[in-house]
GROMACS .gro file of C-alpha atoms in nm:
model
  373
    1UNK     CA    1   0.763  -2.005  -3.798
    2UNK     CA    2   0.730  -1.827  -3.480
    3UNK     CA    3   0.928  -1.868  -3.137
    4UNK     CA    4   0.764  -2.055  -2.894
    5UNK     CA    5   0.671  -1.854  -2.581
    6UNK     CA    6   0.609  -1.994  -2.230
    7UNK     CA    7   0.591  -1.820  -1.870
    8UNK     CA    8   0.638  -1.926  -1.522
    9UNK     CA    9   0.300  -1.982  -1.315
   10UNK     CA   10   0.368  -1.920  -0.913
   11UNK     CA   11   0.061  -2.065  -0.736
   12UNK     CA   12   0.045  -1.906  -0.340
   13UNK     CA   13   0.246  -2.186  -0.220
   14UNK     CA   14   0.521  -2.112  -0.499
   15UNK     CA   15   0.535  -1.767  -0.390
   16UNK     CA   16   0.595  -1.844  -0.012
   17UNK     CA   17   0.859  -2.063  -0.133
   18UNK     CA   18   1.027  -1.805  -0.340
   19UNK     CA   19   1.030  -1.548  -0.033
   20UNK     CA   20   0.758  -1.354  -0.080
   21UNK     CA   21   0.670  -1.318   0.290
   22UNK     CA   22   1.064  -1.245   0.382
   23UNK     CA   23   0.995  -0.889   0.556
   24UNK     CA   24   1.346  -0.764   0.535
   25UNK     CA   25   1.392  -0.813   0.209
   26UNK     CA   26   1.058  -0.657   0.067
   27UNK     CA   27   1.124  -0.395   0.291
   28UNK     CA   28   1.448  -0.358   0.112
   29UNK     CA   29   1.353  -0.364  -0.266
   30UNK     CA   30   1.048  -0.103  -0.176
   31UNK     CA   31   1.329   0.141  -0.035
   32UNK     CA   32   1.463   0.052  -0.394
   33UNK     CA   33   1.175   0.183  -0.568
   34UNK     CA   34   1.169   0.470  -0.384
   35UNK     CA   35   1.504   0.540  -0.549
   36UNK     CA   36   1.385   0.479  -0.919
   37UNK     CA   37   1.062   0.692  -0.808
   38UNK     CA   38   1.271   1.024  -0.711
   39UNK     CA   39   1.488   0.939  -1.058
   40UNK     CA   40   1.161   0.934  -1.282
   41UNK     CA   41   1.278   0.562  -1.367
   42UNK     CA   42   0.907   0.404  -1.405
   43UNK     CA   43   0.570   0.473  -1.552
   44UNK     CA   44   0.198   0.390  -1.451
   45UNK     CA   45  -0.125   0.382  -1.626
   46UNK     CA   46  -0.296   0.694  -1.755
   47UNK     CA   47  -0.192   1.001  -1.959
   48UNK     CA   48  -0.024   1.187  -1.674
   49UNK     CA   49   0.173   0.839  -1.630
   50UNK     CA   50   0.042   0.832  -1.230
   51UNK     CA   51  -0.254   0.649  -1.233
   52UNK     CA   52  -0.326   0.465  -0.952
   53UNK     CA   53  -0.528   0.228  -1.226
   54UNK     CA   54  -0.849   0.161  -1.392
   55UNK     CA   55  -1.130   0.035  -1.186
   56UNK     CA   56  -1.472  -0.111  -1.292
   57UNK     CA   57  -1.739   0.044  -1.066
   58UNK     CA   58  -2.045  -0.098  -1.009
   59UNK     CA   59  -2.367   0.042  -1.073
   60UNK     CA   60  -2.628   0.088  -0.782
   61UNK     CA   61  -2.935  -0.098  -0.987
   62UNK     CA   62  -2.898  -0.264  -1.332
   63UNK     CA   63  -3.201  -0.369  -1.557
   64UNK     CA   64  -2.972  -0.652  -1.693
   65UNK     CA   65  -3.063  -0.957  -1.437
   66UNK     CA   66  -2.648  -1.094  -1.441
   67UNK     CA   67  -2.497  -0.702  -1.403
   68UNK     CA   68  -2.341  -0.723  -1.076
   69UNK     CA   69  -2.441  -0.403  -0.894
   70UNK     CA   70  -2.247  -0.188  -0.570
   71UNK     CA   71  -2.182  -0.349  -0.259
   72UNK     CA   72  -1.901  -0.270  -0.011
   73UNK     CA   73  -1.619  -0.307  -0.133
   74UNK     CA   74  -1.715  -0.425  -0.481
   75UNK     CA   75  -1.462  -0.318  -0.781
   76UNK     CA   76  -1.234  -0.472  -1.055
   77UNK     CA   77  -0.918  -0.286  -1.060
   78UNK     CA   78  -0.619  -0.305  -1.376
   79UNK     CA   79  -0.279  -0.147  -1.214
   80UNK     CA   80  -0.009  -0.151  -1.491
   81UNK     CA   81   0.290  -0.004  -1.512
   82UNK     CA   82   0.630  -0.032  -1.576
   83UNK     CA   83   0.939  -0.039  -1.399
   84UNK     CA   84   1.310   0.073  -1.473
   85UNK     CA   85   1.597  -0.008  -1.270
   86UNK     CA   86   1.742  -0.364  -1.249
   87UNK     CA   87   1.364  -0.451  -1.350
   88UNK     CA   88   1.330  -0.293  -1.611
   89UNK     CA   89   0.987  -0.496  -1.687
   90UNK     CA   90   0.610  -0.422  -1.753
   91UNK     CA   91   0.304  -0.557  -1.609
   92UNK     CA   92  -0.020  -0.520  -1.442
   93UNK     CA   93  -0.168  -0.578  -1.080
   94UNK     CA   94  -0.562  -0.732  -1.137
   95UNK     CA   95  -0.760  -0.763  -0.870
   96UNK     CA   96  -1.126  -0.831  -0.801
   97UNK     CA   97  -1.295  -0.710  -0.451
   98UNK     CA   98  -1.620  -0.746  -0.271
   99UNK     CA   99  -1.697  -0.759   0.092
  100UNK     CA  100  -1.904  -1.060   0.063
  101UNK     CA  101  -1.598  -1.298   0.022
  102UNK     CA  102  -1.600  -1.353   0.337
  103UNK     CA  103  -1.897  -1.499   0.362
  104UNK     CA  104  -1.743  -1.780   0.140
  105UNK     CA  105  -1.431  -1.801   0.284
  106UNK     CA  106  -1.223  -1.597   0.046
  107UNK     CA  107  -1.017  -1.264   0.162
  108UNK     CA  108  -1.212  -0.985   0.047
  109UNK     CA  109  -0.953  -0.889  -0.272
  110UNK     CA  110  -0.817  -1.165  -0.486
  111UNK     CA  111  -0.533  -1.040  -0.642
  112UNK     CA  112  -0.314  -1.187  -0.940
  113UNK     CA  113   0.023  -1.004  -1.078
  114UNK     CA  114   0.118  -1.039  -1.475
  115UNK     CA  115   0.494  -0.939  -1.561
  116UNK     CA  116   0.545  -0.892  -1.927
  117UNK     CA  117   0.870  -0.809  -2.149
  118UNK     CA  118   0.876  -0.489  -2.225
  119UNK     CA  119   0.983  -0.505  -2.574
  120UNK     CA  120   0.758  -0.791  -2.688
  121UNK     CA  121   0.463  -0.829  -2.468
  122UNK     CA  122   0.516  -1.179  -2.360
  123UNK     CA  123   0.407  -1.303  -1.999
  124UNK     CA  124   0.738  -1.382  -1.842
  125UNK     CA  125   0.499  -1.505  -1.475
  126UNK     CA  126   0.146  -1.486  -1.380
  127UNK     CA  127   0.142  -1.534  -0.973
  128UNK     CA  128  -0.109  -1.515  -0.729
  129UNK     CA  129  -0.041  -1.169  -0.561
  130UNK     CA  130  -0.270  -1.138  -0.244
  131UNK     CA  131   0.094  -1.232  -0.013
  132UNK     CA  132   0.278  -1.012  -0.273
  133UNK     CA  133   0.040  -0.709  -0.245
  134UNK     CA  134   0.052  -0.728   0.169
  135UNK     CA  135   0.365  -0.752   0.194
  136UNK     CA  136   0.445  -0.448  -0.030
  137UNK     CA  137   0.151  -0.275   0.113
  138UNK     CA  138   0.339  -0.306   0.469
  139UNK     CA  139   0.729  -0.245   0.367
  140UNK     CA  140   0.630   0.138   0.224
  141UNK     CA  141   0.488   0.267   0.565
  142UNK     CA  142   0.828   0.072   0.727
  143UNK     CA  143   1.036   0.234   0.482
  144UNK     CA  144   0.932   0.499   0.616
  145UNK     CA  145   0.934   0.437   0.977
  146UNK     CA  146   1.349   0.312   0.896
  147UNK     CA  147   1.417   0.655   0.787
  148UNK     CA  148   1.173   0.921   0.989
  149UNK     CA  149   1.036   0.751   1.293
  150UNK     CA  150   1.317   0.739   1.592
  151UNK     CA  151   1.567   0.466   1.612
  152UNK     CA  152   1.501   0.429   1.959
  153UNK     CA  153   1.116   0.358   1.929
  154UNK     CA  154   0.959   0.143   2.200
  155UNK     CA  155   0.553   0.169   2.179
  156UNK     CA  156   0.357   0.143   1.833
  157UNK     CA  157  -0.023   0.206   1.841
  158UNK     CA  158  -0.239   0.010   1.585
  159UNK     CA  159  -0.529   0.177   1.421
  160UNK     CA  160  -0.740  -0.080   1.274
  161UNK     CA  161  -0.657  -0.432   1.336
  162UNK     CA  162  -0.721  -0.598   0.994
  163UNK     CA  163  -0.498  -0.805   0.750
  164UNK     CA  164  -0.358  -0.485   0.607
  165UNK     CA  165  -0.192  -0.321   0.928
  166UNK     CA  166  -0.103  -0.653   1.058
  167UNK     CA  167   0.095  -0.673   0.743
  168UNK     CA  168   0.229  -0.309   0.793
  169UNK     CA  169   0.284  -0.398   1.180
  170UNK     CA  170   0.488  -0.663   1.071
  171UNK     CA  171   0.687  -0.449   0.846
  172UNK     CA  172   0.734  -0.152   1.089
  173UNK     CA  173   0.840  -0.371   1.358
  174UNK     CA  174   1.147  -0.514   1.167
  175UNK     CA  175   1.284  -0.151   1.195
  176UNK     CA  176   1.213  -0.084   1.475
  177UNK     CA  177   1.487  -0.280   1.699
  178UNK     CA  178   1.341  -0.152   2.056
  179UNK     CA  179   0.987  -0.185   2.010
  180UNK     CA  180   0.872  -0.337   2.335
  181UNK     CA  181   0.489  -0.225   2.335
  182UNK     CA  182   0.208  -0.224   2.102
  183UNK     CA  183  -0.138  -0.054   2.126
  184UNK     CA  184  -0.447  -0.215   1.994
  185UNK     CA  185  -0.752  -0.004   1.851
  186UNK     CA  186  -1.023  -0.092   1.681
  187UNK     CA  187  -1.434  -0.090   1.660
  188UNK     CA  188  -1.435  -0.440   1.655
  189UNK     CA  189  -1.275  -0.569   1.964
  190UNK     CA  190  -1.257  -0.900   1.856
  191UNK     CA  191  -1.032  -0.800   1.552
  192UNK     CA  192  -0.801  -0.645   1.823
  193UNK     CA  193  -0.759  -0.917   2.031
  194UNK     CA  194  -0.728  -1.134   1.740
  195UNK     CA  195  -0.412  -0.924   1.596
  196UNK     CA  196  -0.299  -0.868   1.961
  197UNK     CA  197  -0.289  -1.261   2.018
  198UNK     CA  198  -0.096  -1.273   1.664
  199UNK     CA  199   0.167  -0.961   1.864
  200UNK     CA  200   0.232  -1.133   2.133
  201UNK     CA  201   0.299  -1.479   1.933
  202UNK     CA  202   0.481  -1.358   1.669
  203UNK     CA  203   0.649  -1.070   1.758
  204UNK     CA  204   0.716  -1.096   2.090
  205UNK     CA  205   0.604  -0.775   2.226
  206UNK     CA  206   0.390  -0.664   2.509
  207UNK     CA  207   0.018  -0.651   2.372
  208UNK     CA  208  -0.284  -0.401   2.491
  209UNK     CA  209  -0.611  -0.380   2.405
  210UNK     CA  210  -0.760  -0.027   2.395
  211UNK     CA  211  -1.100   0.090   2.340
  212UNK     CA  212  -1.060   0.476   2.362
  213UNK     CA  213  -0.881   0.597   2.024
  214UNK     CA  214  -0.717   0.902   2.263
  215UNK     CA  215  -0.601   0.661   2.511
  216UNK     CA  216  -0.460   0.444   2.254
  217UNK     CA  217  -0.243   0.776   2.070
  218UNK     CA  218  -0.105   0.899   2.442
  219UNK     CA  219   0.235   0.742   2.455
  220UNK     CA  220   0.289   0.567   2.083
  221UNK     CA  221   0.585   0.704   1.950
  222UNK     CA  222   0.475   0.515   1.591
  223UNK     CA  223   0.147   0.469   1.486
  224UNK     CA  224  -0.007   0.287   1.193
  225UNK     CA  225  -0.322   0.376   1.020
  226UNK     CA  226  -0.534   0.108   0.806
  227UNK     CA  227  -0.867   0.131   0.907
  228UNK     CA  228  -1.145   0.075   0.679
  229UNK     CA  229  -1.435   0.280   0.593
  230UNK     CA  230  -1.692   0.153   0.795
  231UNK     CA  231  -1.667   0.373   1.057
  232UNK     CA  232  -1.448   0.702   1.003
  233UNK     CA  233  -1.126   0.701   1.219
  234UNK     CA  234  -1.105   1.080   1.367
  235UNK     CA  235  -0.870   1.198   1.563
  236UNK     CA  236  -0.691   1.534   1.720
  237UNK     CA  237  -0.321   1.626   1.658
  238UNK     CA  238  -0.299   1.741   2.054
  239UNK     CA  239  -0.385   1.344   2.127
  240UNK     CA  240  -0.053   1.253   1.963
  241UNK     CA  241   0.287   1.229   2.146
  242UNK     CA  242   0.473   1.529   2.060
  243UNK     CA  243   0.747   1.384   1.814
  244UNK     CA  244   0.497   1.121   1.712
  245UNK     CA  245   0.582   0.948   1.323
  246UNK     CA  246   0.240   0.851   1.209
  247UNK     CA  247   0.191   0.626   0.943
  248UNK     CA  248  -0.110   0.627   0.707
  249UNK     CA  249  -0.196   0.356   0.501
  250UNK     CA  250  -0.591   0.399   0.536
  251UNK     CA  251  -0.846   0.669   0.554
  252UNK     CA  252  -0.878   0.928   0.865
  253UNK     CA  253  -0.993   1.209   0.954
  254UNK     CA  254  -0.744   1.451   1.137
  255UNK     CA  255  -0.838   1.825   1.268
  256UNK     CA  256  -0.680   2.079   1.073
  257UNK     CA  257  -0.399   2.078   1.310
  258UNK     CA  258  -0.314   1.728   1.212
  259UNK     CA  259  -0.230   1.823   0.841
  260UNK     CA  260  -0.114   2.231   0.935
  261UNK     CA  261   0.127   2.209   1.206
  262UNK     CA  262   0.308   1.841   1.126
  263UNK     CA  263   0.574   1.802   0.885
  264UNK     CA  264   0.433   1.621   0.636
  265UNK     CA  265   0.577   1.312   0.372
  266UNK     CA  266   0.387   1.210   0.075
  267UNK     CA  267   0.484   0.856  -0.063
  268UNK     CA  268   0.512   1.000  -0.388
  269UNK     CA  269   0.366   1.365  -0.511
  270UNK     CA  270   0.304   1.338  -0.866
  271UNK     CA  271   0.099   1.022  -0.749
  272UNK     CA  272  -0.125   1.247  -0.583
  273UNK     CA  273  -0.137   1.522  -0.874
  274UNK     CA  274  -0.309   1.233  -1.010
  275UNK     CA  275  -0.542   1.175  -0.800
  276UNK     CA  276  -0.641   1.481  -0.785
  277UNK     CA  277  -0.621   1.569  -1.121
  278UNK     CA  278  -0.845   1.276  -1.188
  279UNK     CA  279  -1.095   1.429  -0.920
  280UNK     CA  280  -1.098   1.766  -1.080
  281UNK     CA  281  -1.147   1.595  -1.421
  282UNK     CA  282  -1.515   1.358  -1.217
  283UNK     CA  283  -1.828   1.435  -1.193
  284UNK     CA  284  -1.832   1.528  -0.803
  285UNK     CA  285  -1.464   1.619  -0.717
  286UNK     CA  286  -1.575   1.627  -0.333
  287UNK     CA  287  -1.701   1.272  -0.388
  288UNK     CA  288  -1.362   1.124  -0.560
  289UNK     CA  289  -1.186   1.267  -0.286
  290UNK     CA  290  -1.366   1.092  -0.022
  291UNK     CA  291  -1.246   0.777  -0.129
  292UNK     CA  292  -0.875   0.839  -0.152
  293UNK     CA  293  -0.640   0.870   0.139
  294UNK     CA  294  -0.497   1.183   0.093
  295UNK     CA  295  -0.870   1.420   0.059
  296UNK     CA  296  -0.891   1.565   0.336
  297UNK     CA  297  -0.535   1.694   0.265
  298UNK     CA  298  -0.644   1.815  -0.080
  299UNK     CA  299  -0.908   1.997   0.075
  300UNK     CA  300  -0.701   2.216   0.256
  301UNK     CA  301  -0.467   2.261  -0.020
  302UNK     CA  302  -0.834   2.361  -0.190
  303UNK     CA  303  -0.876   2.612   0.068
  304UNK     CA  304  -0.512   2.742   0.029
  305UNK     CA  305  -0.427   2.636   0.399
  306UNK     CA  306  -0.171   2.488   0.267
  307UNK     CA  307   0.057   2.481   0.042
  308UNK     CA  308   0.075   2.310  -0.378
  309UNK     CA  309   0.146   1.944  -0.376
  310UNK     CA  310   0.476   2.012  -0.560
  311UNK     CA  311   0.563   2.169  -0.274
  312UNK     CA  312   0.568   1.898  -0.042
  313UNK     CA  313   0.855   1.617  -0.005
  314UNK     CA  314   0.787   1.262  -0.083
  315UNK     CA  315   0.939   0.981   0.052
  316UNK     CA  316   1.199   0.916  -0.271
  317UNK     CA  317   1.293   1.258  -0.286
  318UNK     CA  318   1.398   1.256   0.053
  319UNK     CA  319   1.589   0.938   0.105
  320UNK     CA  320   1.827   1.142  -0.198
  321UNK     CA  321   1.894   1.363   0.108
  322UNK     CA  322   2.033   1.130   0.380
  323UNK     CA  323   2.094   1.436   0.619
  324UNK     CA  324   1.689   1.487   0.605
  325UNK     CA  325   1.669   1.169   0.775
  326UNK     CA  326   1.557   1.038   1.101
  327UNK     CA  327   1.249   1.218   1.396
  328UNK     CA  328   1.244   1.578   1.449
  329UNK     CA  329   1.295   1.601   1.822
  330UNK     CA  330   0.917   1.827   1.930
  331UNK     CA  331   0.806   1.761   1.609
  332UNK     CA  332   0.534   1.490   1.455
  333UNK     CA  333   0.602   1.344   1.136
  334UNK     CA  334   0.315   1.235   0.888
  335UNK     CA  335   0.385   1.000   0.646
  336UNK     CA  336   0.102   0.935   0.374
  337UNK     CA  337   0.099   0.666   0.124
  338UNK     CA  338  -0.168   0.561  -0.156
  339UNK     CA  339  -0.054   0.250  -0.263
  340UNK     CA  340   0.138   0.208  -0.630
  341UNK     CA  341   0.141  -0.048  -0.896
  342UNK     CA  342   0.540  -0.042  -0.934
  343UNK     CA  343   0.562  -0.125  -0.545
  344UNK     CA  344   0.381  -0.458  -0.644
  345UNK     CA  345   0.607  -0.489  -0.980
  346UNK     CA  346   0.927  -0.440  -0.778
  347UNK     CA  347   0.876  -0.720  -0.511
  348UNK     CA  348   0.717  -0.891  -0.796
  349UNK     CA  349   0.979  -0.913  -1.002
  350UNK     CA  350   1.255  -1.047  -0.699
  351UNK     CA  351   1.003  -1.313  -0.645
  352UNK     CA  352   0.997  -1.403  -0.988
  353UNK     CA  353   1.364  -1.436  -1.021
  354UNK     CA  354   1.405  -1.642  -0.646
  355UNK     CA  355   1.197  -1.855  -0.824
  356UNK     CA  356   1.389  -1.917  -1.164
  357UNK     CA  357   1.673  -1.967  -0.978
  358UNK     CA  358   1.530  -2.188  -0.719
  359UNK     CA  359   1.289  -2.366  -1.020
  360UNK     CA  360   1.013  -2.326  -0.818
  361UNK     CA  361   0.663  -2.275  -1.007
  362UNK     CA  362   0.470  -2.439  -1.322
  363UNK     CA  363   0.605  -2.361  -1.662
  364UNK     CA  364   0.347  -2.275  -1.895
  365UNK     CA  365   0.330  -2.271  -2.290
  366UNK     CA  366   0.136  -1.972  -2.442
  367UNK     CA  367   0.157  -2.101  -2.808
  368UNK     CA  368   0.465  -2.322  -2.967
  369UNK     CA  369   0.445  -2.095  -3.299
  370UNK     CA  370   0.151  -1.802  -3.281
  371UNK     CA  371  -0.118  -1.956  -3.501
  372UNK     CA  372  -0.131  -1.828  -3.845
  373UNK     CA  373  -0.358  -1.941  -4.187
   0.00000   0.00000   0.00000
């Protein structure tokens, strides 16, 4: 007779009551998995253990009538990976996308998050993971802006005003104890006024509106970058305040200055071996970088402007070197992340365990005995 296995389902409501949206504290655990990043302590999908995931892309025409073909924004994505640490635990970010959610009245991603034992297999929690993913998604860029933007920040500037860098906005401000100013651009001007509205509201800050990207850079001392790829975000390094700490969590499109003369901080490097390991490995390399964050870097290492990867310092290694801390007075700072599964698996997993202890969520039963003839 076999053991009987159950697992804890947290609906989106059972996640906001186990924490999930407490800022400080994601921001905390991400710093965390910086730490076990730097150590080696965790593993993601693929051969070269990096993989940002597996994605199911759509084809452009299909003769079989119920194929779903490409649209914006139109994938199914598997992220697993595992852990170490005080986790120590498997699992696997799932998420379907497509543009024309919306339209419905669904966010454009819907997201679920699977933690497993990593010994047996067993689900240990399914939850619903689009307030997990945010959150994580903003706490890595405000990581970053605790430990290399200055302490005595007062302006941010806001490149793209979507759900993603209002999450990140949200992180960054909670380091940032000064901030008194923030900078709204965006193509849609609606979307700015919308998040500026949210600013003022929430954070408490002074709010502006600003239609001319260069305008916008002038005086931010931090910016955040999550626009999306409608429209390519472009921009020149001499637009930036000099000791600028710019934080990219969406495609641009910098002048060669941008990536040559900044000091530059990947989130993670072997992450982006990976990717472009896995671009070298496609059919159009030039292609698979467009759609990652970190090609137009790649190019230039390409064009040996710059530079190996394993030459650059990532964000884990770093924080192991507390006196390479902190804004380089004259000197812009450029902090690049991708996005990783274990970020997701670390905030996760504290969710998870607020919730056992505050017995929040639905257990469920996957089999009393496994079924056998």
């Amino acid at each position: 007779m076999g053991a009987r296995t159950e697992f804890l389902f947290l609906s989106e409501p059972d996640c906001i009551d186990a924490g999930v949206l407490d800022v400080a504290r994601c921001v905390d655990v991400c710093e965390e998995v910086f730490g076990l990043l730097a150590q080696g302590d965790y593993l993601m999908g693929g051969p070269n253990h990096n993989s940002h995931g597996m994605g199911v892309v759509f084809p452009a025409s299909s003769p079989f009538p119920n194929m779903p073909v490409a649209g914006p924004d139109r994938r199914f994505v598997a992220m697993p990976g595992y852990l170490g640490g005080r986790f120590d635990v498997c699992g696997n970010k799932w998420y379907g996308s497509n543009h024309a959610n919306t339209e419905k009245g669904l966010p454009r991603s819907v997201l679920t998050l699977m933690l497993n034992d990593k010994e047996t297999g067993e689900p240990l929690c399914l939850m619903s993971a689009n307030l997990l993913s945010s959150a994580r998604t903003g706490a890595v860029p405000a990581v970053a802006a605790r430990h290399l933007a200055s302490a005595t920040a007062r302006s941010v500037a806001v490149l793209g005003c979507g759900p993603i860098n209002q999450a990140c906005l949200k992180a960054i401000a909670s380091q940032l104890p000064n901030l008194e100013s923030v900078i709204f651009y965006d193509i849609f001007e609606a979307a700015a006024e919308k998040l500026a509205d949210w600013a003022r509201r929430t954070l408490g800050v002074e709010a502006i509106i600003e239609s001319d990207l260069q305008t916008a850079l002038a005086d931010a001392e931090v910016v955040t970058v999550a626009a999306s790829r409608v429209k390519p975000l472009v921009i020149q390094n001499d637009w930036l305040a000099p000791d600028a700490t710019v934080l990219i969590s969406g495609p641009i499109s910098g002048d060669d200055a941008f990536w040559l003369d900044n000091r530059i901080v990947l989130d993670h490097v072997a992450l982006h071996e990976a990717y472009v390991e896995e671009a070298v490995a496609s059919p159009d390399k030039q292609a698979a970088y467009n759609g990652v964050i970190g090609g137009p870097l790649y190019r230039l290492i390409d064009d040996g402007k710059l530079p190996a990867l394993k030459d650059f310092t990532d964000l884990g290694t770093l924080l192991q070197s507390p006196a390479a801390h902190g804004a380089v007075d004259g000197q812009r700072t450029v902090f690049v992340a991708c996005g990783m599964s274990v970020f997701d698996l670390g905030w996760g997993y504290e969710t998870y365990k607020t919730a056992l202890a505050k017995g929040i969520g639905t257990s469920l039963a996957l089999w009393d005995a496994p079924y056998a003839e």
